[in-house]
Every structure is written in structure tokens, then in C-alpha cells.
Amino acid sequence: PTWDLAQMVGGWATCQLETLAMASKIFLVLPPRETVPFVQQLLPYLSAKVEHESGGPTLLVNCATDVMTKDITEAIGDQLFVLQVGSSRFDGTVAAPVVELAAVKIVGAAPSLEQGIEALIVVDAESEDTAKMLAQMMNEFGLVMFGKEEMVLRANVLTTQQVLRACRTISKTLEAEGVPPAIIKTVIKSVGAGIAHVYATGRLGTMSRRILEDLEREEQEAKKTQTGG
């Protein structure tokens, strides 16, 4: 997928630091634990480019859902700027930014995307021009919206918690009914995933709609009981 991403945006995929330093935009498509250490290794190469070539900052695009851009900023600290030759200041140098940081986060799980389910991509950048540029690039992959990357992490975590809780409840309930493990595994994998998809897209079948209506009535009755109505 990394090579596909690079090809679709007209770039190339590599982990060679010297090669990456020549790019104006770098998408950090890395496991969460490797993202910050990799940026720390890359930064000296980007700093040298700015310092000696008087170039502009490199755009680093954070794609790791579990890593916030502020975490990268805190990790590299005062290395965000270098003294660049060619300033109009009296000493001939100026503190120039080494990188511009932005985030592109995918809402959802990787297996779902691999199955062809359309992605929702959230772009988070301080610069409006950068945000628009990234949105245009990401249009190839799915629906794009502007928002805060923290919102994506929160939504993914809460949804994962609720789905796992539901899976455990289903397993225990079916086990108590004497349903064989093979059937339990299959219904969670197929029926559960299928119902979640049609619920989200508003295409529930007759039986599913009837069950949902029963659940909604139960919720309403519970609210009335709590409020004394």
C-alpha cells in the first residue's frame, strides 16, 4: 500500500534518509512506534539542506493514527529551526524553519480499506494552502474533510472499545446457548461486520430494522423510567 500511495500522488517510496532529504513533501507512512524516532534520524539531513542551500522547510505529513503531530514537535524541540546563511540581519544568519508539520489521518481500520470500503480522510494543517494541497492529493483515496487529528484517534479508540465489548458479549451469550465455537466465530466475522456496514449506510434489512426498532423502544422506556415519566 505504501508503494501504491506513492505512485498515486506522483512520488516514490523509500527509507533512505539522504534520498528523502531531497523531497519537498514527505508522507510518514510508518508504524506508530517508529514515527518519532524516524523523524529524529531524518532531521539532521533536512537541517543541512536548509542551512547550506537556503531552501524552505520540508513538509512532513504524519499518517500514524496513534501519533499526534504535537508529539513529533515536542520530540524534536529546538531542532525545528536552524541558522541559515543569507539573512539581512547584521550577522548574516536567520533562524529558518526546517520542517512544516501536518497530518493526514484515515478514519477506520486497515482491513476494511483493503476490502474496498471507501476511506474517510481527515486533513489537519495550520496553513490553509497546505491543507488544500493535501486534500487535493488525498482525493484519489476517498472522501476528504478538514478537522483535528485528535478527533480521528478518539473516534477510532471509542469505536474499537465498543465493538470489542459487543464481540465479547455475543461470544458469551452464544456459548451459554450451546452454540459451537465455529459458528460463533463465523457470525461475528460475517454477520456482525455486515450488520455494522448496512447500519452505517442506512440499508438495514427487514429483520434488522425490526430488531433496531425494538432496541429503540427499550431505550425510550428506560429513559421514561429514569425520569419518572
Short mmCIF file of C-alpha atoms in Angstrom, two decimals, residues 82-189:
data_model
loop_
_atom_site.label_atom_id
_atom_site.label_comp_id
_atom_site.label_asym_id
_atom_site.label_seq_id
_atom_site.Cartn_x
_atom_site.Cartn_y
_atom_site.Cartn_z
CA VAL A 82 18.49 26.21 12.07
CA LEU A 83 20.67 29.23 11.42
CA GLN A 84 20.52 29.92 7.71
CA VAL A 85 23.13 31.96 5.84
CA GLY A 86 21.95 34.85 3.71
CA SER A 87 19.87 36.87 6.13
CA SER A 88 19.62 40.63 6.03
CA ARG A 89 20.39 40.65 9.75
CA PHE A 90 23.71 42.12 10.80
CA ASP A 91 25.33 38.75 11.40
CA GLY A 92 24.19 37.32 8.08
CA THR A 93 22.12 34.49 9.57
CA VAL A 94 18.49 33.87 10.48
CA ALA A 95 16.63 31.12 12.33
CA ALA A 96 14.88 29.29 9.49
CA PRO A 97 12.24 26.56 9.92
CA VAL A 98 13.43 23.07 8.98
CA VAL A 99 10.03 21.42 8.65
CA GLU A 100 6.34 22.20 8.32
CA LEU A 101 4.20 19.61 10.08
CA ALA A 102 0.74 18.46 9.00
CA ALA A 103 -1.42 15.38 9.48
CA VAL A 104 -3.42 13.12 7.18
CA LYS A 105 -5.40 10.53 9.12
CA ILE A 106 -7.63 7.72 7.85
CA VAL A 107 -10.83 7.04 9.76
CA GLY A 108 -11.37 3.30 10.05
CA ALA A 109 -9.44 0.03 10.14
CA ALA A 110 -6.90 -1.08 7.56
CA PRO A 111 -8.62 -4.43 6.79
CA SER A 112 -11.82 -2.58 5.84
CA LEU A 113 -9.93 -0.34 3.45
CA GLU A 114 -8.24 -3.34 1.87
CA GLN A 115 -11.70 -4.81 1.23
CA GLY A 116 -12.60 -1.80 -0.88
CA ILE A 117 -14.65 0.16 1.67
CA GLU A 118 -14.28 3.86 0.84
CA ALA A 119 -11.99 5.70 3.20
CA LEU A 120 -12.72 8.93 5.04
CA ILE A 121 -9.56 11.02 5.27
CA VAL A 122 -9.10 13.91 7.71
CA VAL A 123 -6.57 16.61 6.85
CA ASP A 124 -5.17 18.72 9.70
CA ALA A 125 -2.76 21.54 8.81
CA GLU A 126 -2.15 25.03 10.16
CA SER A 127 -1.64 26.51 6.70
CA GLU A 128 -4.80 26.76 4.60
CA ASP A 129 -2.76 26.37 1.41
CA THR A 130 -1.13 23.21 2.75
CA ALA A 131 -4.50 21.79 3.83
CA LYS A 132 -5.99 22.39 0.37
CA MET A 133 -2.96 20.88 -1.36
CA LEU A 134 -3.10 17.74 0.79
CA ALA A 135 -6.85 17.42 0.31
CA GLN A 136 -6.39 17.51 -3.44
CA MET A 137 -3.73 14.79 -3.25
CA MET A 138 -5.86 12.58 -0.99
CA ASN A 139 -8.95 12.79 -3.19
CA GLU A 140 -7.59 9.74 -5.01
CA PHE A 141 -8.17 7.60 -1.93
CA GLY A 142 -11.62 8.60 -0.69
CA LEU A 143 -13.74 11.32 0.83
CA VAL A 144 -11.67 14.13 2.37
CA MET A 145 -12.63 16.50 5.17
CA PHE A 146 -10.78 19.09 7.25
CA GLY A 147 -10.60 18.53 11.01
CA LYS A 148 -8.44 17.83 14.04
CA GLU A 149 -6.37 14.65 14.12
CA GLU A 150 -7.27 14.14 17.80
CA MET A 151 -10.88 13.63 16.71
CA VAL A 152 -9.87 10.70 14.48
CA LEU A 153 -7.95 8.98 17.29
CA ARG A 154 -10.82 9.46 19.72
CA ALA A 155 -13.40 8.09 17.27
CA ASN A 156 -11.27 5.07 16.38
CA VAL A 157 -10.50 4.22 20.02
CA LEU A 158 -14.09 4.56 21.27
CA THR A 159 -15.47 2.56 18.35
CA THR A 160 -12.90 -0.19 18.83
CA GLN A 161 -13.75 -0.41 22.53
CA GLN A 162 -17.48 -0.69 21.87
CA VAL A 163 -17.11 -3.22 19.06
CA LEU A 164 -14.80 -5.44 21.12
CA ARG A 165 -17.20 -5.23 24.04
CA ALA A 166 -20.05 -6.27 21.73
CA CYS A 167 -17.99 -9.19 20.36
CA ARG A 168 -17.28 -10.45 23.86
CA THR A 169 -20.95 -10.17 24.80
CA ILE A 170 -22.01 -12.06 21.67
CA SER A 171 -19.46 -14.81 22.33
CA LYS A 172 -20.53 -15.30 25.94
CA THR A 173 -24.25 -15.22 25.08
CA LEU A 174 -23.93 -17.78 22.28
CA GLU A 175 -21.66 -20.01 24.37
CA ALA A 176 -24.32 -20.04 27.10
CA GLU A 177 -26.85 -21.13 24.45
CA GLY A 178 -24.62 -24.02 23.48
CA VAL A 179 -23.66 -22.65 20.06
CA PRO A 180 -20.46 -24.29 18.71
CA PRO A 181 -17.29 -22.12 18.62
CA ALA A 182 -17.04 -22.39 14.82
CA ILE A 183 -20.49 -20.82 14.39
CA ILE A 184 -19.74 -18.11 16.95
CA LYS A 185 -16.55 -17.14 15.12
CA THR A 186 -18.33 -17.06 11.77
CA VAL A 187 -21.33 -14.98 12.84
CA ILE A 188 -19.10 -12.38 14.50
CA LYS A 189 -16.88 -12.21 11.42
#
